[in-house]
Coordinates of C-alpha atoms and ligand atoms in Angstrom, one line a residue:
X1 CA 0.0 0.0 0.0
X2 CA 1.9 3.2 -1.4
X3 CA 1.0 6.2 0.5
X4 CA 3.4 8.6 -0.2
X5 CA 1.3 10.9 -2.0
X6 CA -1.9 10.5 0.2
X7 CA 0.7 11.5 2.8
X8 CA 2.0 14.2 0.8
X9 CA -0.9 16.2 0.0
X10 CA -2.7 15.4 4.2
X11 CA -0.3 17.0 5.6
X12 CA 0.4 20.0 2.6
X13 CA -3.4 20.6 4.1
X14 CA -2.4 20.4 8.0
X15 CA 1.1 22.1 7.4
X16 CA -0.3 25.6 8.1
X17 CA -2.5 25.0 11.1
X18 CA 0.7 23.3 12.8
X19 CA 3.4 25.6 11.7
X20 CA 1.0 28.1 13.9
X21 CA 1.1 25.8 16.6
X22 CA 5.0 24.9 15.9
X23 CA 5.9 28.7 16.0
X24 CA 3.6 29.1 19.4
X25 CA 5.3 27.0 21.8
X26 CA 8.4 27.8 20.7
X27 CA 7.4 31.5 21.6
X28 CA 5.9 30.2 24.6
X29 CA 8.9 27.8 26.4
X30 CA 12.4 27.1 25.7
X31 CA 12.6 24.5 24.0
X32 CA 16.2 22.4 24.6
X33 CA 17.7 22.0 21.2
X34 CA 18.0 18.3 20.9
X35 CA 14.4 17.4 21.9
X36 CA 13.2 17.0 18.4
X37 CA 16.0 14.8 17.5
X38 CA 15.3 12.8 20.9
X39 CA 12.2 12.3 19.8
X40 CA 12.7 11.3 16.1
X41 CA 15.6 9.0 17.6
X42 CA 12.9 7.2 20.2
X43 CA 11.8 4.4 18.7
X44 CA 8.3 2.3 20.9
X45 CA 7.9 -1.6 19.6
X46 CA 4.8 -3.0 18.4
X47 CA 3.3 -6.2 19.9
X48 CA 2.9 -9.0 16.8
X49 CA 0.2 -10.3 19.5
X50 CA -1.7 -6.9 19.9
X51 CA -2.8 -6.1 15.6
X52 CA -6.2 -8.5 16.1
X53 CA -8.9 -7.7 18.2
X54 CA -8.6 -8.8 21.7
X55 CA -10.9 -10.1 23.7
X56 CA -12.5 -11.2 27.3
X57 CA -13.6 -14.8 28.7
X58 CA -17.0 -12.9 28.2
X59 CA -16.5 -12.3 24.6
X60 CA -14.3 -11.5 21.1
X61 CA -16.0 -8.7 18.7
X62 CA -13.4 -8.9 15.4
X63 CA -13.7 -6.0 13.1
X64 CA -12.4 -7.8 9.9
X65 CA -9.2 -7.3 7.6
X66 CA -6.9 -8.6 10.9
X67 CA -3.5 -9.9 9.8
X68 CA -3.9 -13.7 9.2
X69 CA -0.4 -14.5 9.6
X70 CA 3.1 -13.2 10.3
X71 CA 3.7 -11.3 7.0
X72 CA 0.8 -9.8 7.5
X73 CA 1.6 -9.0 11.0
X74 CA 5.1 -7.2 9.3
X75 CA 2.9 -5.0 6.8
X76 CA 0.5 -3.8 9.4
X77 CA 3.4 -2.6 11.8
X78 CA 5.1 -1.3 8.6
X79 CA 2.1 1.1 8.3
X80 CA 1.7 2.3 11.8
X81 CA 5.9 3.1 11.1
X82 CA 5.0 4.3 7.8
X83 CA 3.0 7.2 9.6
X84 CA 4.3 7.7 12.6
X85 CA 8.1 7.0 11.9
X86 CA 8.2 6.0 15.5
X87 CA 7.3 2.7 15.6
X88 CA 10.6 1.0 14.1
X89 CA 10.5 -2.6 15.5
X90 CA 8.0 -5.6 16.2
X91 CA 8.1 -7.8 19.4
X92 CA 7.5 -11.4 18.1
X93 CA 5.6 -14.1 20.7
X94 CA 7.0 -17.6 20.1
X95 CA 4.9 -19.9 19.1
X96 CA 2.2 -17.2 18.3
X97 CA 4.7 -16.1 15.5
X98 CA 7.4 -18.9 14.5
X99 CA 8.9 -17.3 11.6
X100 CA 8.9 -19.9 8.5
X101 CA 11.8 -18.8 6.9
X102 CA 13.7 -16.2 8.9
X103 CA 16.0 -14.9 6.3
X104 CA 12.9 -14.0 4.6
X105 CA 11.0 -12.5 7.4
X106 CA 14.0 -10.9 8.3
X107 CA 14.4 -9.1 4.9
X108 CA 10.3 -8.4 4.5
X109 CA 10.6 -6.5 8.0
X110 CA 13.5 -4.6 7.0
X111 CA 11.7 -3.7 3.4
X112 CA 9.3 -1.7 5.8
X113 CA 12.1 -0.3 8.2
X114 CA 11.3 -2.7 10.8
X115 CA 13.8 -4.3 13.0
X116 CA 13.1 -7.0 15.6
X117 CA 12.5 -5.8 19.5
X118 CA 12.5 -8.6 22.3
X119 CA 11.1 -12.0 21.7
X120 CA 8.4 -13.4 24.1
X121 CA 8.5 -16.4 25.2
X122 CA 4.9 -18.7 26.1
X123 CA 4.5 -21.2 28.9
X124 CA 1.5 -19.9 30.3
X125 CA -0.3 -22.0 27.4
X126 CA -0.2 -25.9 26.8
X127 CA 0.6 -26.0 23.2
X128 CA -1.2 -28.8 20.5
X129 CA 1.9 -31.2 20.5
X130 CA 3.1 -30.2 23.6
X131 CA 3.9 -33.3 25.9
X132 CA 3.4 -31.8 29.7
X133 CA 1.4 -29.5 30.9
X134 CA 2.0 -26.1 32.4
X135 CA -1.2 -26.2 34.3
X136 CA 0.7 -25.7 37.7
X137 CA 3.5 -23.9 36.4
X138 CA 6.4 -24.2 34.0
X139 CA 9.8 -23.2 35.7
X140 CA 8.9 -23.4 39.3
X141 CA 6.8 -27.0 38.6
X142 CA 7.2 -29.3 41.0
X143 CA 7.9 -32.4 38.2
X144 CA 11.3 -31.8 36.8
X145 CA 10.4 -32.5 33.8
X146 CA 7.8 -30.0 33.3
X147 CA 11.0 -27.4 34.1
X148 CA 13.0 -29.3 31.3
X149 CA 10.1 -28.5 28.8
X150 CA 10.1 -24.8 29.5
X151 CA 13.7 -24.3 29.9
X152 CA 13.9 -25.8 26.6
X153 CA 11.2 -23.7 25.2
X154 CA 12.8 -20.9 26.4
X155 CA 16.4 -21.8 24.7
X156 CA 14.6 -22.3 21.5
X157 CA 13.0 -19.2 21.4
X158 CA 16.1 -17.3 21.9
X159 CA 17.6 -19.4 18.7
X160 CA 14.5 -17.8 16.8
X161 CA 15.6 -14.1 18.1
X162 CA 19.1 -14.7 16.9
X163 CA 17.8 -16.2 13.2
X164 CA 15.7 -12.8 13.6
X165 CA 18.6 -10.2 14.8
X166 CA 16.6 -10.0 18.0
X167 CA 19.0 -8.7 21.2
X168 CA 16.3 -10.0 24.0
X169 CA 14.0 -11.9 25.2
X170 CA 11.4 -11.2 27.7
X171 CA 10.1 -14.1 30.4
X172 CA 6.9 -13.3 31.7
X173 CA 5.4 -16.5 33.9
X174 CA 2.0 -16.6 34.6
X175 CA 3.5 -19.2 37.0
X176 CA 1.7 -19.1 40.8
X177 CA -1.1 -20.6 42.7
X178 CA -4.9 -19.9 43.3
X179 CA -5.4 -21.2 47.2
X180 CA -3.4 -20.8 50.1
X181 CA -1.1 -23.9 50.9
X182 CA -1.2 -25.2 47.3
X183 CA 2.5 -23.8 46.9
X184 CA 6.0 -24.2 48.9
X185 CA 6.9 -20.3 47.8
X186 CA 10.3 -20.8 49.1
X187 CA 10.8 -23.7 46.8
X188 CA 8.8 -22.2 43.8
X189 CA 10.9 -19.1 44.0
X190 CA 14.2 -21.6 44.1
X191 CA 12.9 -23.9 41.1
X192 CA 12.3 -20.4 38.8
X193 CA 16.1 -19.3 39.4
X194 CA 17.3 -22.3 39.4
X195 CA 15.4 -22.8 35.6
X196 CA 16.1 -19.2 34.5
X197 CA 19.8 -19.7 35.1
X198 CA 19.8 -22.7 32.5
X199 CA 17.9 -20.5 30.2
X200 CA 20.9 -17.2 31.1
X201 CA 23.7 -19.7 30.8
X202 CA 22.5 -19.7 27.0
X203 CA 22.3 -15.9 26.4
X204 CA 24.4 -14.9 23.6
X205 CA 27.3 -12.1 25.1
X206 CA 25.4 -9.2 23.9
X207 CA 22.0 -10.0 24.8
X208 CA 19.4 -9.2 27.7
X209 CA 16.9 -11.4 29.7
X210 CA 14.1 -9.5 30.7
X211 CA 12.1 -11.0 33.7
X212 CA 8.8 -9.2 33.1
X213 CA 6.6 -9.8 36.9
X214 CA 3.0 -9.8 37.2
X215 CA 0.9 -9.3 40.4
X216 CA -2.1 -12.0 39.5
X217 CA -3.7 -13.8 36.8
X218 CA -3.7 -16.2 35.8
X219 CA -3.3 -17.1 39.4
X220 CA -5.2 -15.6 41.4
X221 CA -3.5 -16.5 45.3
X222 CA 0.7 -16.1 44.5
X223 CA 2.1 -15.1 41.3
X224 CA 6.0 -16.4 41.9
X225 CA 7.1 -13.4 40.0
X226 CA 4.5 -11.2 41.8
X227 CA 6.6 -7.9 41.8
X228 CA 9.4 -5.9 41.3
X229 CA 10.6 -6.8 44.3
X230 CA 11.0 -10.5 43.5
X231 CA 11.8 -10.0 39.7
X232 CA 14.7 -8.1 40.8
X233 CA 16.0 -10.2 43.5
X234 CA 16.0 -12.8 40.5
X235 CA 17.6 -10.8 38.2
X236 CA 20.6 -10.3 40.8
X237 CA 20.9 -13.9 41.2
X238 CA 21.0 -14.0 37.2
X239 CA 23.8 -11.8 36.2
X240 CA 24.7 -8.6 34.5
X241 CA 22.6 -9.5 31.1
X242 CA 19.5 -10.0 33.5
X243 CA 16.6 -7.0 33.7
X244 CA 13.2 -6.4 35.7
X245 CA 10.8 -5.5 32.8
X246 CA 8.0 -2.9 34.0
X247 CA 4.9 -3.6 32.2
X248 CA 2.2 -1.1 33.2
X249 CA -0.2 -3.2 34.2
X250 CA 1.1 -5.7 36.3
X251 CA 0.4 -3.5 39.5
X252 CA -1.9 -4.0 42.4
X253 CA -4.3 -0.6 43.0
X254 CA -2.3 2.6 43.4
X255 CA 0.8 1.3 43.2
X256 CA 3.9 4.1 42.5
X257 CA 5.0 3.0 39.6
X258 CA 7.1 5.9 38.9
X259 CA 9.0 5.1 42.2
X260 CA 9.5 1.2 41.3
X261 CA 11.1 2.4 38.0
X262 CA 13.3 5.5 39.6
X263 CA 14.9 2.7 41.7
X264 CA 15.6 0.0 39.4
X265 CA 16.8 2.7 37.0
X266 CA 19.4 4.2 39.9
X267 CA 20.4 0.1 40.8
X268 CA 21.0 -0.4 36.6
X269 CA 18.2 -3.3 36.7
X270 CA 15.4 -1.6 34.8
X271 CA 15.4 -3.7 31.4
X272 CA 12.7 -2.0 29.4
X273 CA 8.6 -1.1 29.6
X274 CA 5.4 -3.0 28.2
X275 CA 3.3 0.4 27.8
X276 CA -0.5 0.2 28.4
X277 CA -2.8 1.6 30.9
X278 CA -5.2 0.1 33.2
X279 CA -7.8 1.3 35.7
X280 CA -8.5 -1.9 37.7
X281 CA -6.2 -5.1 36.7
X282 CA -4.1 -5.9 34.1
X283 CA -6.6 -4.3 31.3
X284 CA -4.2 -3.6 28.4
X285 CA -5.4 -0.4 27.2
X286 CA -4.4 2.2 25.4
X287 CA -1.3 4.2 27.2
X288 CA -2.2 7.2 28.3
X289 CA -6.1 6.7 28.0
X290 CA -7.1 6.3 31.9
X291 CA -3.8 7.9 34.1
X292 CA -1.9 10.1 31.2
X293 CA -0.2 11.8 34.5
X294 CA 1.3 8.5 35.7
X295 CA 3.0 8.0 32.0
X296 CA 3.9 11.3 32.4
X297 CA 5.8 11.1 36.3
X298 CA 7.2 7.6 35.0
X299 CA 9.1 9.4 32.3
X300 CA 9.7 12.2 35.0
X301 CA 11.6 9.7 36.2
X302 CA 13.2 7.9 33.4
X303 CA 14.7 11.2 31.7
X304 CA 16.5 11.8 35.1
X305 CA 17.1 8.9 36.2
X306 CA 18.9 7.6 32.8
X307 CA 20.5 11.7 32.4
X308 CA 21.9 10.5 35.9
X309 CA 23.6 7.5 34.5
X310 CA 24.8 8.9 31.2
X311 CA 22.1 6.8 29.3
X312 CA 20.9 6.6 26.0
X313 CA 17.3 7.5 25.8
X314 CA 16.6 5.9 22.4
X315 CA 18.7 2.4 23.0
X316 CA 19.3 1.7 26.1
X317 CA 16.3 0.9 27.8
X318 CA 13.3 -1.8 25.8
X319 CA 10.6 0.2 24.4
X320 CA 7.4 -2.2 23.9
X321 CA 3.8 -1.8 23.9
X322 CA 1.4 -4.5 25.3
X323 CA -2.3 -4.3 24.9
X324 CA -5.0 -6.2 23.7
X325 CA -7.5 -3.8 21.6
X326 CA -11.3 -5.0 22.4
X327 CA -13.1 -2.2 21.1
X328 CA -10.9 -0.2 19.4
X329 CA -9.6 -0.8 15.5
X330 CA -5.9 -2.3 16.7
X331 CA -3.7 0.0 14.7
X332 CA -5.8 3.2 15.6
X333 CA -5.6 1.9 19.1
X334 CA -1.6 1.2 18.1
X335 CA -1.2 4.8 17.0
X336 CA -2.8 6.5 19.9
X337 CA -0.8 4.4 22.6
X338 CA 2.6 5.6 20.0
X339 CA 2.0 9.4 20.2
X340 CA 0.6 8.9 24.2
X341 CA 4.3 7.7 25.0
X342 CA 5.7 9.8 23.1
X343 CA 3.9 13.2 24.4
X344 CA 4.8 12.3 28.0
X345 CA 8.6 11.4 27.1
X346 CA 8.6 15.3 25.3
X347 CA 7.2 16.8 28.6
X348 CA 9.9 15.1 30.6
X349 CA 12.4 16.5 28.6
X350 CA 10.9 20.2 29.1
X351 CA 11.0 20.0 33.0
X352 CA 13.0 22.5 34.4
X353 CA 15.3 19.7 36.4
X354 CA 17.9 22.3 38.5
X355 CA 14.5 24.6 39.6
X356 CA 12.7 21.3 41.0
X357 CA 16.4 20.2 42.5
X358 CA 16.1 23.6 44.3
X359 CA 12.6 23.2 45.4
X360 CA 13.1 19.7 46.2
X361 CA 15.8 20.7 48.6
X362 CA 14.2 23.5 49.7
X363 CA 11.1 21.1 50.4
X364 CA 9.1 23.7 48.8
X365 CA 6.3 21.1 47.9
X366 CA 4.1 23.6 46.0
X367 CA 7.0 24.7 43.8
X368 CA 7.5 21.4 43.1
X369 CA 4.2 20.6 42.0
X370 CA 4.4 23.9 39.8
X371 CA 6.9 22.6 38.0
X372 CA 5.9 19.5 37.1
X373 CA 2.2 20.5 36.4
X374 CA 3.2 23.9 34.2
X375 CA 5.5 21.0 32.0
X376 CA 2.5 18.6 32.2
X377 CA 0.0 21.2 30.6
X378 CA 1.8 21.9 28.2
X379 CA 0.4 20.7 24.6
X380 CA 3.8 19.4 23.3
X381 CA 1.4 17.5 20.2
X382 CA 3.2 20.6 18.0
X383 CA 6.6 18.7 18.6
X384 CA 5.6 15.6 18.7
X385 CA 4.3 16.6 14.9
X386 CA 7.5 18.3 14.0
X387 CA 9.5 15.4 14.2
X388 CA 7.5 13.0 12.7
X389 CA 7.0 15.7 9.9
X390 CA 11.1 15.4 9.5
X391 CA 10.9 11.7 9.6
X392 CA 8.9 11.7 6.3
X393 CA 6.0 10.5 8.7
X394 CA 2.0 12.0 9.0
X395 CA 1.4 15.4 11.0
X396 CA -2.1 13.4 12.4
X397 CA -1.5 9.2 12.2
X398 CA -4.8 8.6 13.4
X399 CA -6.6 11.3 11.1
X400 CA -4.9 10.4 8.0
X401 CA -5.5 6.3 9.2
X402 CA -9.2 7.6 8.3
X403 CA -9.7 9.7 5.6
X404 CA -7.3 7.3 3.6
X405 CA -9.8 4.2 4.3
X406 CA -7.4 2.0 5.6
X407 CA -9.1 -0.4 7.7
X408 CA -11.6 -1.1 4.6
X409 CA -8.7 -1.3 2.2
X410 CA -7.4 -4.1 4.5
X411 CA -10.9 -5.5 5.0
X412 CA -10.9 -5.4 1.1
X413 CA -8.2 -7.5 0.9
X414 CA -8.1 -10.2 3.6
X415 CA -11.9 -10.4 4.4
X416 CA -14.0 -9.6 7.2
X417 CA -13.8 -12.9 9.3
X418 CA -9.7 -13.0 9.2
X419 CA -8.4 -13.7 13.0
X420 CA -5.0 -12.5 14.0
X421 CA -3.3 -15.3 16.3
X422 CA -2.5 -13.8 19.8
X423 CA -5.0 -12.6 22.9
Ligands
LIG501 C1 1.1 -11.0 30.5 C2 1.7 -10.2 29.4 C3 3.0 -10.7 28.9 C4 2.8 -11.3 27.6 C5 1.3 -11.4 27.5 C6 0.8 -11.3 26.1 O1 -0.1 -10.4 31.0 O2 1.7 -8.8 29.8 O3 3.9 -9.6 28.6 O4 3.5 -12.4 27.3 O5 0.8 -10.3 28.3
LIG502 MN1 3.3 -7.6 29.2

């Protein structure tokens, strides 16, 4: 699907309106001379499981024209990067999306300027030929064997990252227990390192293990990687390739997430984000829909805490949405979730860092709040528009998504009833 000229002549008809906007803001606040290119430089991963519509226990409502299989999947995250320019890489879930022939996938997702995030790993699901279940767990299972299976799993899913050029590979157990006394924890916690440090020992050298922890569900009593807490007292045990991965959701009520990843970050054992938001459990929505403030203290937090360390913004953290799109289109939902993230990482890099340090030592609490509130209304959409402009990218993703059709184009071609593997 060529859209270069579509592109062209939407934003030849939005250029005025935000060169107004454009010029405003940069009347308005000083803007630091390398945010633009931060921005254009930050690159958010798309979940291959997240371009179908999701759905509940209670029900799954598909809208049609879903990719039917991995090349597919490729294309559709091609187009969200084709507008946005900020969406440069997929996040493949193995077996959800066993590549065929890598070479091949490999050189389709770099035809659309794709390269390939962290691979997911899956034994939270008993697969068609698989020979023992993970109903009571995979790595912490009591039956050695069991372990075996998804250690395995595990080690062949990281072969499929390295076919892929993949540099990670996130564990996320939905291991745990629903009723008090079913588990020993102490030995369930021992099991999991003990089968995660088979799975590190086959890291290649310049790759990173990302232990991704959940609070509950699929369990509903103990999740053995419950928090950040416990994910990074793994990760320690691991080694220095070993990360805590933060995904949104995966919080009990009114948690600080902000703190959680301010402290990882200052102990160098934050490994990367799975943006969403949620306003009960883990409910996969689109980031920045429900607690746009949170996204916005969390990268409060992750400009000064990685500034502190000398990081870079663009590479050295994981930058991955997760979300599962129930009523929403998936791409529109996709796009939104994109410019969400990268509004709030633009209003971090506007806060005036040595005027909070002052108030902050001054413990002049209401000049703190100024601070972070004047930044926080702010409508940075202007720059967020400017540098996907110079990327080549659309002044309004969502917008043009419409006028230009797409989702009926892509109905058009691969039918109303196609289902997208994934949640
Ligand atoms: C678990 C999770 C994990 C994925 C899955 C699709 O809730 O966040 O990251 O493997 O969703
Ligand atoms: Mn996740």
């Amino acid at each position: 699907m060529n859209l270069d000229h579509l592109i062209q002549d939407f934003n030849n008809k939005g250029l005025a309106t935000h060169q107004k906007r454009f010029d405003f803001i940069k009347e308005d606040i000083q803007i630091p001379i390398d945010l633009i290119q931060k921005l254009k430089d930050f690159q958010i991963a798309i979940p291959s499981w997240a371009l179908g519509t999701g759905g509940t226990r209670f029900g799954r409502f598909s809208g049609g024209g879903e990719p039917g299989n991995l090349e597919e999947k490729i294309a559709d995250v091609g187009l969200i990067h084709r507008l946005n320019k900020s969406s440069g890489a997929i996040s493949l879930h193995i077996p959800w999306d066993i590549p065929s022939d890598a070479n091949a996938i490999k050189k389709l997702a770099s035809d659309h300027g794709l390269a390939f995030d962290a691979v997911n790993s899956n034994t939270f699901q008993d697969q068609a030929n698989q020979d023992l279940s993970y109903k009571f767990g995979s790595l912490q299972h009591t039956d050695k064997a069991v372990r075996k299976q998804a250690i395995d799993h595990n080690i062949e899913v990281i072969k499929h990252g390295i076919d892929l050029g993949s540099k990670s590979i996130t564990v996320w157990l939905s291991d745990g227990s629903c009723f008090p006394g079913q588990l020993n924890f102490r030995r369930a916690y021992e099991r999991t390192v003990e089968s995660l440090k088979e799975i590190y020992a086959t890291l290649p050298s310049d790759w990173k293990l990302f232990l991704e922890y959940k609070a509950y569900e699929p369990n509903f009593y103990s999740t053995t990687v419950g928090d950040w807490g416990q994910s990074y007292s793994m990760v320690n045990k691991l080694g220095d390739k070993a990360y805590t991965l933060v995904d949104l959701g995966h919080h009990l009520p009114n948690a600080n997430i902000e703190q959680i990843v301010s402290l990882l970050l200052m102990e160098g054992k934050l490994g990367g984000f799975h943006f969403n938001d949620s306003k009960y459990g883990d409910d996969d929505l689109t980031a920045g829909s429900i607690k746009p403030y949170q996204l916005f203290l969390i990268f409060n937090e992750l400009v000064d805490g990685m500034d502190a360390k000398g990081m870079n913004h663009a590479k050295d953290l994981g930058w991955m949405i997760d979300a599962s799109h129930n009523v929403k289109d998936p791409l529109e939902d996709l796009l939104q979730s994109v410019e969400a993230i990268q509004i709030a990482y633009a209003q971090a890099l506007l806060v005036d860092r040595k005027s909070l340090e002052a108030a902050r030592e001054a413990n002049d609490v209401v000049r703190c709040q100024e601070i972070l509130q004047n930044v926080f209304r702010t409508d940075v959409r202007s720059l967020v528009a400017q540098a996907r402009l110079e990327l080549g990218g659309v002044l309004n993703p969502v917008e043009f998504y419409r006028s230009a059709e797409i989702r009926k184009q892509l109905i058009q071609q691969r039918g109303s009833k196609t289902v997208a593997t994934g949640l």
